[in-house]
Amino acid sequence: MRTATVLVVDDLESIRALLSEVLGGCGYAVLMAAGVPEADALRHHLGQGLDLVIIDLRLTHRPHAREGYDLIRRWQASTPQLPCILIGGDLRPQDLPDLPRPGVWCLAKPFGTAALLATVANALGAAPGARGMATN
């Protein structure tokens, strides 16, 4: 069985480094991107070799920005079987009306290692069409 490849997309280097350390320490192959263009390039390069995406809701500091959410919607339109975990400090249902949706999990910041690893395991092992909202 091959190691699962996880792409972490967050504008904050400290978050990318922490998630890489935790996930890498658990045996996952971790790639990192700071924004949408870099994430798109990595996805294109990996093709079907990408198993999971963990992406921040807001990839800029603009008010009401939702680049991560928009990227998930775009990627899932072409690859609905790609599981995604949306992370953020303000994952309010009224701002994300179609979440949770199949193949997308939400994980509110701040979250602990146990919640992260449980959500990753659920997303990677879930049946097609599964979805969820993780608790801290």
PDB file of C-alpha atoms in Angstrom:
ATOM      1  CA  MET A   1       0.000   0.000   0.000  1.00  0.00           C
ATOM      2  CA  ARG A   2       1.443   3.360  -0.981  1.00  0.00           C
ATOM      3  CA  THR A   3       1.697   6.346   1.316  1.00  0.00           C
ATOM      4  CA  ALA A   4      -1.151   8.821   0.975  1.00  0.00           C
ATOM      5  CA  THR A   5      -0.131  12.160  -0.523  1.00  0.00           C
ATOM      6  CA  VAL A   6      -1.622  15.210   1.183  1.00  0.00           C
ATOM      7  CA  LEU A   7      -1.496  18.752  -0.179  1.00  0.00           C
ATOM      8  CA  VAL A   8      -1.650  21.475   2.493  1.00  0.00           C
ATOM      9  CA  VAL A   9      -2.679  24.904   1.184  1.00  0.00           C
ATOM     10  CA  ASP A  10      -2.414  27.791   3.644  1.00  0.00           C
ATOM     11  CA  ASP A  11      -1.054  31.317   3.317  1.00  0.00           C
ATOM     12  CA  LEU A  12       0.608  31.092   6.742  1.00  0.00           C
ATOM     13  CA  GLU A  13       3.971  29.346   6.664  1.00  0.00           C
ATOM     14  CA  SER A  14       3.656  28.440  10.353  1.00  0.00           C
ATOM     15  CA  ILE A  15       0.416  26.516   9.715  1.00  0.00           C
ATOM     16  CA  ARG A  16       1.902  24.730   6.704  1.00  0.00           C
ATOM     17  CA  ALA A  17       4.991  23.772   8.720  1.00  0.00           C
ATOM     18  CA  LEU A  18       2.955  22.501  11.673  1.00  0.00           C
ATOM     19  CA  LEU A  19       0.611  20.418   9.520  1.00  0.00           C
ATOM     20  CA  SER A  20       3.563  19.063   7.560  1.00  0.00           C
ATOM     21  CA  GLU A  21       5.332  18.054  10.759  1.00  0.00           C
ATOM     22  CA  VAL A  22       2.273  16.325  12.239  1.00  0.00           C
ATOM     23  CA  LEU A  23       1.179  14.575   9.051  1.00  0.00           C
ATOM     24  CA  GLY A  24       4.711  13.706   7.946  1.00  0.00           C
ATOM     25  CA  GLY A  25       5.365  12.247  11.387  1.00  0.00           C
ATOM     26  CA  CYS A  26       2.397   9.944  10.848  1.00  0.00           C
ATOM     27  CA  GLY A  27       3.762   8.666   7.552  1.00  0.00           C
ATOM     28  CA  TYR A  28       1.880  10.821   5.059  1.00  0.00           C
ATOM     29  CA  ALA A  29       3.720  12.366   2.099  1.00  0.00           C
ATOM     30  CA  VAL A  30       3.059  16.095   2.503  1.00  0.00           C
ATOM     31  CA  LEU A  31       3.293  18.813  -0.137  1.00  0.00           C
ATOM     32  CA  MET A  32       2.698  22.473   0.640  1.00  0.00           C
ATOM     33  CA  ALA A  33       1.370  25.480  -1.244  1.00  0.00           C
ATOM     34  CA  ALA A  34       0.963  29.071  -0.082  1.00  0.00           C
ATOM     35  CA  GLY A  35      -1.861  29.985  -2.464  1.00  0.00           C
ATOM     36  CA  VAL A  36      -4.096  29.058  -5.355  1.00  0.00           C
ATOM     37  CA  PRO A  37      -1.579  29.339  -8.240  1.00  0.00           C
ATOM     38  CA  GLU A  38       0.955  27.128  -6.454  1.00  0.00           C
ATOM     39  CA  ALA A  39      -1.762  24.623  -5.460  1.00  0.00           C
ATOM     40  CA  ASP A  40      -3.064  24.468  -9.043  1.00  0.00           C
ATOM     41  CA  ALA A  41       0.464  23.814 -10.342  1.00  0.00           C
ATOM     42  CA  LEU A  42       1.078  21.015  -7.826  1.00  0.00           C
ATOM     43  CA  ARG A  43      -2.271  19.394  -8.584  1.00  0.00           C
ATOM     44  CA  HIS A  44      -1.563  19.527 -12.304  1.00  0.00           C
ATOM     45  CA  HIS A  45       1.891  18.003 -11.764  1.00  0.00           C
ATOM     46  CA  LEU A  46       0.586  15.207  -9.494  1.00  0.00           C
ATOM     47  CA  GLY A  47      -2.480  14.311 -11.513  1.00  0.00           C
ATOM     48  CA  GLN A  48      -4.148  11.317  -9.890  1.00  0.00           C
ATOM     49  CA  GLY A  49      -1.328  11.028  -7.324  1.00  0.00           C
ATOM     50  CA  LEU A  50      -3.017  13.440  -4.914  1.00  0.00           C
ATOM     51  CA  ASP A  51      -5.068  11.712  -2.205  1.00  0.00           C
ATOM     52  CA  LEU A  52      -6.242  14.578   0.020  1.00  0.00           C
ATOM     53  CA  VAL A  53      -6.235  18.367   0.137  1.00  0.00           C
ATOM     54  CA  ILE A  54      -6.243  20.377   3.367  1.00  0.00           C
ATOM     55  CA  ILE A  55      -6.963  23.996   2.541  1.00  0.00           C
ATOM     56  CA  ASP A  56      -7.528  27.160   4.500  1.00  0.00           C
ATOM     57  CA  LEU A  57     -10.788  29.000   3.867  1.00  0.00           C
ATOM     58  CA  ARG A  58      -9.041  32.352   3.503  1.00  0.00           C
ATOM     59  CA  LEU A  59      -5.759  32.449   1.614  1.00  0.00           C
ATOM     60  CA  THR A  60      -5.455  36.221   1.876  1.00  0.00           C
ATOM     61  CA  HIS A  61      -6.145  38.713   4.625  1.00  0.00           C
ATOM     62  CA  ARG A  62      -8.938  40.430   2.735  1.00  0.00           C
ATOM     63  CA  PRO A  63     -12.252  40.589   4.595  1.00  0.00           C
ATOM     64  CA  HIS A  64     -14.759  37.990   3.394  1.00  0.00           C
ATOM     65  CA  ALA A  65     -12.168  36.249   1.211  1.00  0.00           C
ATOM     66  CA  ARG A  66     -12.933  32.600   0.453  1.00  0.00           C
ATOM     67  CA  GLU A  67     -10.201  31.487  -1.935  1.00  0.00           C
ATOM     68  CA  GLY A  68      -9.881  28.069  -0.300  1.00  0.00           C
ATOM     69  CA  TYR A  69     -13.602  27.422  -0.499  1.00  0.00           C
ATOM     70  CA  ASP A  70     -13.695  28.514  -4.134  1.00  0.00           C
ATOM     71  CA  LEU A  71     -10.706  26.294  -4.958  1.00  0.00           C
ATOM     72  CA  ILE A  72     -12.371  23.246  -3.394  1.00  0.00           C
ATOM     73  CA  ARG A  73     -15.543  23.876  -5.381  1.00  0.00           C
ATOM     74  CA  ARG A  74     -13.564  24.243  -8.619  1.00  0.00           C
ATOM     75  CA  TRP A  75     -11.433  21.142  -8.044  1.00  0.00           C
ATOM     76  CA  GLN A  76     -14.390  19.017  -6.999  1.00  0.00           C
ATOM     77  CA  ALA A  77     -16.280  20.011 -10.129  1.00  0.00           C
ATOM     78  CA  SER A  78     -13.610  18.206 -12.166  1.00  0.00           C
ATOM     79  CA  THR A  79     -12.518  15.579  -9.604  1.00  0.00           C
ATOM     80  CA  PRO A  80     -15.413  14.879  -7.214  1.00  0.00           C
ATOM     81  CA  GLN A  81     -13.652  11.859  -5.713  1.00  0.00           C
ATOM     82  CA  LEU A  82     -10.799  14.011  -4.318  1.00  0.00           C
ATOM     83  CA  PRO A  83     -11.417  14.427  -0.570  1.00  0.00           C
ATOM     84  CA  CYS A  84     -10.868  17.901   0.865  1.00  0.00           C
ATOM     85  CA  ILE A  85     -10.636  19.281   4.378  1.00  0.00           C
ATOM     86  CA  LEU A  86     -11.491  22.960   4.699  1.00  0.00           C
ATOM     87  CA  ILE A  87      -9.879  24.613   7.724  1.00  0.00           C
ATOM     88  CA  GLY A  88     -10.495  28.047   9.145  1.00  0.00           C
ATOM     89  CA  GLY A  89     -11.187  30.105  12.195  1.00  0.00           C
ATOM     90  CA  ASP A  90     -14.592  31.255  10.997  1.00  0.00           C
ATOM     91  CA  LEU A  91     -16.297  28.386   9.220  1.00  0.00           C
ATOM     92  CA  ARG A  92     -19.801  29.763   9.639  1.00  0.00           C
ATOM     93  CA  PRO A  93     -22.573  27.751   7.959  1.00  0.00           C
ATOM     94  CA  GLN A  94     -24.280  30.911   6.690  1.00  0.00           C
ATOM     95  CA  ASP A  95     -21.125  31.790   4.726  1.00  0.00           C
ATOM     96  CA  LEU A  96     -20.749  28.300   3.257  1.00  0.00           C
ATOM     97  CA  PRO A  97     -24.292  27.315   2.311  1.00  0.00           C
ATOM     98  CA  ASP A  98     -23.423  24.122   0.443  1.00  0.00           C
ATOM     99  CA  LEU A  99     -21.171  22.679   3.169  1.00  0.00           C
ATOM    100  CA  PRO A 100     -20.807  20.121   4.370  1.00  0.00           C
ATOM    101  CA  ARG A 101     -21.038  18.488   0.975  1.00  0.00           C
ATOM    102  CA  PRO A 102     -19.902  15.087  -0.279  1.00  0.00           C
ATOM    103  CA  GLY A 103     -16.136  14.744  -0.163  1.00  0.00           C
ATOM    104  CA  VAL A 104     -15.574  17.830   2.010  1.00  0.00           C
ATOM    105  CA  TRP A 105     -14.853  17.924   5.724  1.00  0.00           C
ATOM    106  CA  CYS A 106     -14.649  21.106   7.788  1.00  0.00           C
ATOM    107  CA  LEU A 107     -12.243  21.566  10.672  1.00  0.00           C
ATOM    108  CA  ALA A 108     -12.446  24.755  12.734  1.00  0.00           C
ATOM    109  CA  LYS A 109      -9.259  26.449  13.955  1.00  0.00           C
ATOM    110  CA  PRO A 110      -7.865  26.089  16.479  1.00  0.00           C
ATOM    111  CA  PHE A 111      -7.882  22.310  16.341  1.00  0.00           C
ATOM    112  CA  GLY A 112      -5.811  19.721  18.114  1.00  0.00           C
ATOM    113  CA  THR A 113      -3.656  16.981  16.680  1.00  0.00           C
ATOM    114  CA  ALA A 114      -6.239  14.301  17.527  1.00  0.00           C
ATOM    115  CA  ALA A 115      -9.012  16.149  15.671  1.00  0.00           C
ATOM    116  CA  LEU A 116      -6.750  16.715  12.668  1.00  0.00           C
ATOM    117  CA  LEU A 117      -5.635  13.098  12.434  1.00  0.00           C
ATOM    118  CA  ALA A 118      -9.163  11.767  12.933  1.00  0.00           C
ATOM    119  CA  THR A 119     -10.498  14.048  10.182  1.00  0.00           C
ATOM    120  CA  VAL A 120      -7.669  13.036   7.827  1.00  0.00           C
ATOM    121  CA  ALA A 121      -8.315   9.347   8.509  1.00  0.00           C
ATOM    122  CA  ASN A 122     -12.053   9.820   7.948  1.00  0.00           C
ATOM    123  CA  ALA A 123     -11.515  11.707   4.696  1.00  0.00           C
ATOM    124  CA  LEU A 124      -9.034   9.166   3.332  1.00  0.00           C
ATOM    125  CA  GLY A 125     -11.066   6.150   4.385  1.00  0.00           C
ATOM    126  CA  ALA A 126     -14.539   7.435   3.684  1.00  0.00           C
ATOM    127  CA  ALA A 127     -16.930   5.939   1.224  1.00  0.00           C
ATOM    128  CA  PRO A 128     -17.667   8.093  -1.824  1.00  0.00           C
ATOM    129  CA  GLY A 129     -20.189  10.771  -0.958  1.00  0.00           C
ATOM    130  CA  ALA A 130     -19.242  10.981   2.727  1.00  0.00           C
ATOM    131  CA  ARG A 131     -18.851  14.355   4.380  1.00  0.00           C
ATOM    132  CA  GLY A 132     -18.545  15.821   7.819  1.00  0.00           C
ATOM    133  CA  MET A 133     -17.999  18.637  10.249  1.00  0.00           C
ATOM    134  CA  ALA A 134     -15.267  17.886  12.761  1.00  0.00           C
ATOM    135  CA  THR A 135     -15.242  19.108  16.317  1.00  0.00           C
ATOM    136  CA  ASN A 136     -12.169  20.296  18.159  1.00  0.00           C
TER     137      ASN A 136
END
